[in-house]
Amino acid sequence: MLVVSASIEVYPLRDTILPPFTSKVTRTAFVSLWGEEPLLGRLGSFSVLYRDGKPLYKRLDTSELLVARAGERLEARVSFLTGGSPPVPEDYSTFMFSGTEFNTRVTGIEVTTLENLRVDLPKKFSLKFLTPTLLPVPGRGELLKEKGIKRRYKLLPDLPLALRLLTYDLKLRKIDLVKATPFQIYKWAYRALAELDYHVKPETVLYTVRDGKPSTERGFTGFVLYELLDEASPLKQELEKLLAFALRFGIGKSRSIGFGQISLQPIRK
């Protein structure tokens, strides 16, 4: 199985108001460039748009609209899995979104096999949660249902839990990225990953409006500094594979539509 990650740019041809969660534009640009509907579910991931490295989505605590100016460059990333030869996109295309014409082009494509997917993990690293991350707690659903509560995600980072959920989801979809079980990953990561510092905040974001009612999600953004205490364990390679996957596809719930996007940087000091 191949992992394809593409960087794209979009340029509105006139001033326009963007949707509250801008991965919808990314998805439309993908269809325009690749000429086909993308893989659904968690086999594909469509990031929000970025302006100068800043993700574009609407927080519920602000009344400001997301406005894009004519000709400005907005960036995004698309990642997907394919069992055959990866489809070849057009170099350049034009598409319509909400009555506005956009130009779009591919600026880079990375293709690797699932077997070779990994990140070289340093002893100390910073993990940034760029877009709201939605981590459900296993077993909490029944309690929420009894109380008539739609959902409650964790508002603090929990990387061992995120890795457990990702491992479970991959195995459920028969994606053979790692050999360890979700619980083995969780138990080891809980001991081996020490938090050194953090700065996170909860955020409620507007995803869309349905029948005049806002559809919102509440998660967290920010960063955590980690130290890997068990570099000799064979599970380190499993961790490197999972983080490499997460860097392309995100972590947590709704990562296919741009939630849970992360970046990783080594700590040099």
Short mmCIF file of N, CA and C in Angstrom, two decimals, residues 8-75:
data_model
loop_
_atom_site.label_atom_id
_atom_site.label_comp_id
_atom_site.label_asym_id
_atom_site.label_seq_id
_atom_site.Cartn_x
_atom_site.Cartn_y
_atom_site.Cartn_z
N ILE A 8 -0.60 21.59 -1.87
CA ILE A 8 -1.27 22.35 -2.93
C ILE A 8 -1.42 23.81 -2.50
N GLU A 9 -1.61 24.66 -3.48
CA GLU A 9 -1.90 26.07 -3.25
C GLU A 9 -3.20 26.42 -3.95
N VAL A 10 -3.95 27.31 -3.34
CA VAL A 10 -5.17 27.84 -3.98
C VAL A 10 -5.13 29.36 -3.93
N TYR A 11 -5.68 29.97 -4.98
CA TYR A 11 -5.70 31.43 -5.10
C TYR A 11 -7.11 31.86 -5.49
N PRO A 12 -7.83 32.56 -4.62
CA PRO A 12 -9.13 33.09 -5.04
C PRO A 12 -8.94 34.20 -6.07
N LEU A 13 -9.81 34.24 -7.06
CA LEU A 13 -9.69 35.26 -8.10
C LEU A 13 -10.40 36.55 -7.73
N ARG A 14 -11.13 36.55 -6.64
CA ARG A 14 -11.71 37.78 -6.10
C ARG A 14 -11.85 37.62 -4.59
N ASP A 15 -12.05 38.74 -3.90
CA ASP A 15 -12.27 38.66 -2.46
C ASP A 15 -13.46 37.74 -2.17
N THR A 16 -13.31 36.89 -1.17
CA THR A 16 -14.39 35.94 -0.89
C THR A 16 -14.41 35.58 0.59
N ILE A 17 -15.56 35.14 1.05
CA ILE A 17 -15.72 34.65 2.42
C ILE A 17 -15.55 33.13 2.39
N LEU A 18 -14.63 32.64 3.18
CA LEU A 18 -14.36 31.21 3.24
C LEU A 18 -15.34 30.51 4.19
N PRO A 19 -15.53 29.21 4.03
CA PRO A 19 -16.38 28.48 4.98
C PRO A 19 -15.72 28.46 6.35
N PRO A 20 -16.50 28.24 7.42
CA PRO A 20 -15.92 28.29 8.77
C PRO A 20 -14.82 27.26 9.01
N PHE A 21 -14.91 26.11 8.34
CA PHE A 21 -13.83 25.12 8.43
C PHE A 21 -13.37 24.85 7.01
N THR A 22 -12.15 25.30 6.69
CA THR A 22 -11.75 25.49 5.30
C THR A 22 -11.27 24.22 4.59
N SER A 23 -11.30 23.07 5.27
CA SER A 23 -10.93 21.84 4.57
C SER A 23 -11.91 21.52 3.44
N LYS A 24 -13.09 22.12 3.48
CA LYS A 24 -14.05 21.93 2.38
C LYS A 24 -13.49 22.48 1.07
N VAL A 25 -12.75 23.58 1.15
CA VAL A 25 -12.12 24.13 -0.05
C VAL A 25 -11.01 23.20 -0.52
N THR A 26 -10.23 22.67 0.42
CA THR A 26 -9.16 21.74 0.07
C THR A 26 -9.70 20.53 -0.67
N ARG A 27 -10.78 19.99 -0.19
CA ARG A 27 -11.39 18.81 -0.82
C ARG A 27 -11.84 19.13 -2.25
N THR A 28 -12.43 20.30 -2.43
CA THR A 28 -12.88 20.70 -3.77
C THR A 28 -11.70 20.89 -4.70
N ALA A 29 -10.61 21.47 -4.18
CA ALA A 29 -9.40 21.64 -4.99
C ALA A 29 -8.83 20.28 -5.40
N PHE A 30 -8.89 19.31 -4.49
CA PHE A 30 -8.40 17.97 -4.80
C PHE A 30 -9.16 17.36 -5.98
N VAL A 31 -10.47 17.45 -5.92
CA VAL A 31 -11.29 16.90 -7.01
C VAL A 31 -10.96 17.58 -8.33
N SER A 32 -10.71 18.89 -8.28
CA SER A 32 -10.38 19.63 -9.49
C SER A 32 -9.03 19.19 -10.07
N LEU A 33 -8.06 18.95 -9.20
CA LEU A 33 -6.72 18.59 -9.66
C LEU A 33 -6.60 17.12 -10.05
N TRP A 34 -7.22 16.25 -9.28
CA TRP A 34 -7.09 14.82 -9.54
C TRP A 34 -8.19 14.27 -10.45
N GLY A 35 -9.25 15.06 -10.63
CA GLY A 35 -10.31 14.65 -11.54
C GLY A 35 -11.18 13.52 -11.05
N GLU A 36 -11.18 13.27 -9.75
CA GLU A 36 -11.99 12.19 -9.19
C GLU A 36 -12.27 12.49 -7.73
N GLU A 37 -13.33 11.85 -7.22
CA GLU A 37 -13.66 12.01 -5.82
C GLU A 37 -12.59 11.35 -4.96
N PRO A 38 -12.21 11.96 -3.85
CA PRO A 38 -11.19 11.37 -2.99
C PRO A 38 -11.73 10.17 -2.23
N LEU A 39 -10.80 9.35 -1.72
CA LEU A 39 -11.20 8.25 -0.87
C LEU A 39 -11.89 8.79 0.38
N LEU A 40 -12.93 8.13 0.78
CA LEU A 40 -13.70 8.60 1.92
C LEU A 40 -13.18 8.00 3.22
N GLY A 41 -13.74 8.47 4.33
CA GLY A 41 -13.34 7.95 5.64
C GLY A 41 -11.93 8.35 5.99
N ARG A 42 -11.29 7.51 6.79
CA ARG A 42 -9.96 7.83 7.31
C ARG A 42 -8.84 7.36 6.39
N LEU A 43 -9.18 6.93 5.17
CA LEU A 43 -8.14 6.58 4.21
C LEU A 43 -7.59 7.82 3.52
N GLY A 44 -8.24 8.95 3.72
CA GLY A 44 -7.77 10.21 3.16
C GLY A 44 -7.88 11.31 4.20
N SER A 45 -7.07 12.33 4.07
CA SER A 45 -7.10 13.45 5.01
C SER A 45 -6.91 14.75 4.24
N PHE A 46 -7.79 15.71 4.51
CA PHE A 46 -7.77 17.00 3.83
C PHE A 46 -7.62 18.10 4.87
N SER A 47 -6.48 18.77 4.83
CA SER A 47 -6.20 19.79 5.84
C SER A 47 -7.05 21.03 5.60
N VAL A 48 -7.12 21.87 6.61
CA VAL A 48 -7.68 23.20 6.41
C VAL A 48 -6.70 24.00 5.56
N LEU A 49 -7.14 25.15 5.10
CA LEU A 49 -6.24 26.06 4.40
C LEU A 49 -5.33 26.76 5.42
N TYR A 50 -4.13 27.10 4.97
CA TYR A 50 -3.16 27.82 5.80
C TYR A 50 -2.78 29.12 5.11
N ARG A 51 -2.70 30.17 5.91
CA ARG A 51 -2.21 31.47 5.44
C ARG A 51 -0.95 31.80 6.23
N ASP A 52 0.18 31.85 5.53
CA ASP A 52 1.46 32.14 6.19
C ASP A 52 1.70 31.20 7.38
N GLY A 53 1.36 29.94 7.20
CA GLY A 53 1.58 28.94 8.23
C GLY A 53 0.52 28.87 9.31
N LYS A 54 -0.49 29.73 9.24
CA LYS A 54 -1.54 29.74 10.25
C LYS A 54 -2.80 29.07 9.71
N PRO A 55 -3.34 28.08 10.44
CA PRO A 55 -4.54 27.40 9.96
C PRO A 55 -5.76 28.31 9.99
N LEU A 56 -6.61 28.16 8.99
CA LEU A 56 -7.79 29.01 8.86
C LEU A 56 -9.05 28.22 9.23
N TYR A 57 -9.62 28.56 10.37
CA TYR A 57 -10.91 28.01 10.78
C TYR A 57 -11.55 29.02 11.74
N LYS A 58 -12.86 28.96 11.87
CA LYS A 58 -13.58 29.96 12.65
C LYS A 58 -13.82 29.49 14.08
N ARG A 59 -13.30 30.25 15.03
CA ARG A 59 -13.57 29.98 16.44
C ARG A 59 -14.93 30.56 16.81
N LEU A 60 -15.60 29.88 17.70
CA LEU A 60 -16.95 30.31 18.05
C LEU A 60 -16.97 31.60 18.85
N ASP A 61 -15.83 31.96 19.47
CA ASP A 61 -15.79 33.15 20.31
C ASP A 61 -15.46 34.42 19.53
N THR A 62 -15.47 34.35 18.21
CA THR A 62 -15.22 35.54 17.40
C THR A 62 -16.30 35.70 16.35
N SER A 63 -16.65 36.94 16.07
CA SER A 63 -17.67 37.22 15.06
C SER A 63 -17.05 37.51 13.70
N GLU A 64 -15.73 37.52 13.63
CA GLU A 64 -15.06 37.83 12.37
C GLU A 64 -15.24 36.71 11.36
N LEU A 65 -15.50 37.10 10.13
CA LEU A 65 -15.60 36.14 9.04
C LEU A 65 -14.21 35.79 8.52
N LEU A 66 -14.08 34.62 7.95
CA LEU A 66 -12.83 34.23 7.30
C LEU A 66 -12.85 34.78 5.88
N VAL A 67 -12.02 35.76 5.63
CA VAL A 67 -12.00 36.43 4.32
C VAL A 67 -10.68 36.13 3.62
N ALA A 68 -10.76 35.77 2.36
CA ALA A 68 -9.57 35.59 1.53
C ALA A 68 -9.57 36.68 0.46
N ARG A 69 -8.42 37.30 0.25
CA ARG A 69 -8.31 38.39 -0.71
C ARG A 69 -7.96 37.85 -2.10
N ALA A 70 -8.37 38.58 -3.09
CA ALA A 70 -8.10 38.17 -4.47
C ALA A 70 -6.61 38.00 -4.70
N GLY A 71 -6.22 36.86 -5.21
CA GLY A 71 -4.83 36.61 -5.57
C GLY A 71 -3.93 36.15 -4.46
N GLU A 72 -4.40 36.15 -3.21
CA GLU A 72 -3.50 35.73 -2.13
C GLU A 72 -3.31 34.21 -2.15
N ARG A 73 -2.14 33.78 -1.71
CA ARG A 73 -1.80 32.36 -1.72
C ARG A 73 -2.23 31.70 -0.42
N LEU A 74 -3.00 30.64 -0.54
CA LEU A 74 -3.39 29.81 0.59
C LEU A 74 -2.88 28.40 0.34
N GLU A 75 -2.40 27.76 1.39
CA GLU A 75 -1.77 26.45 1.24
C GLU A 75 -2.58 25.37 1.96
#
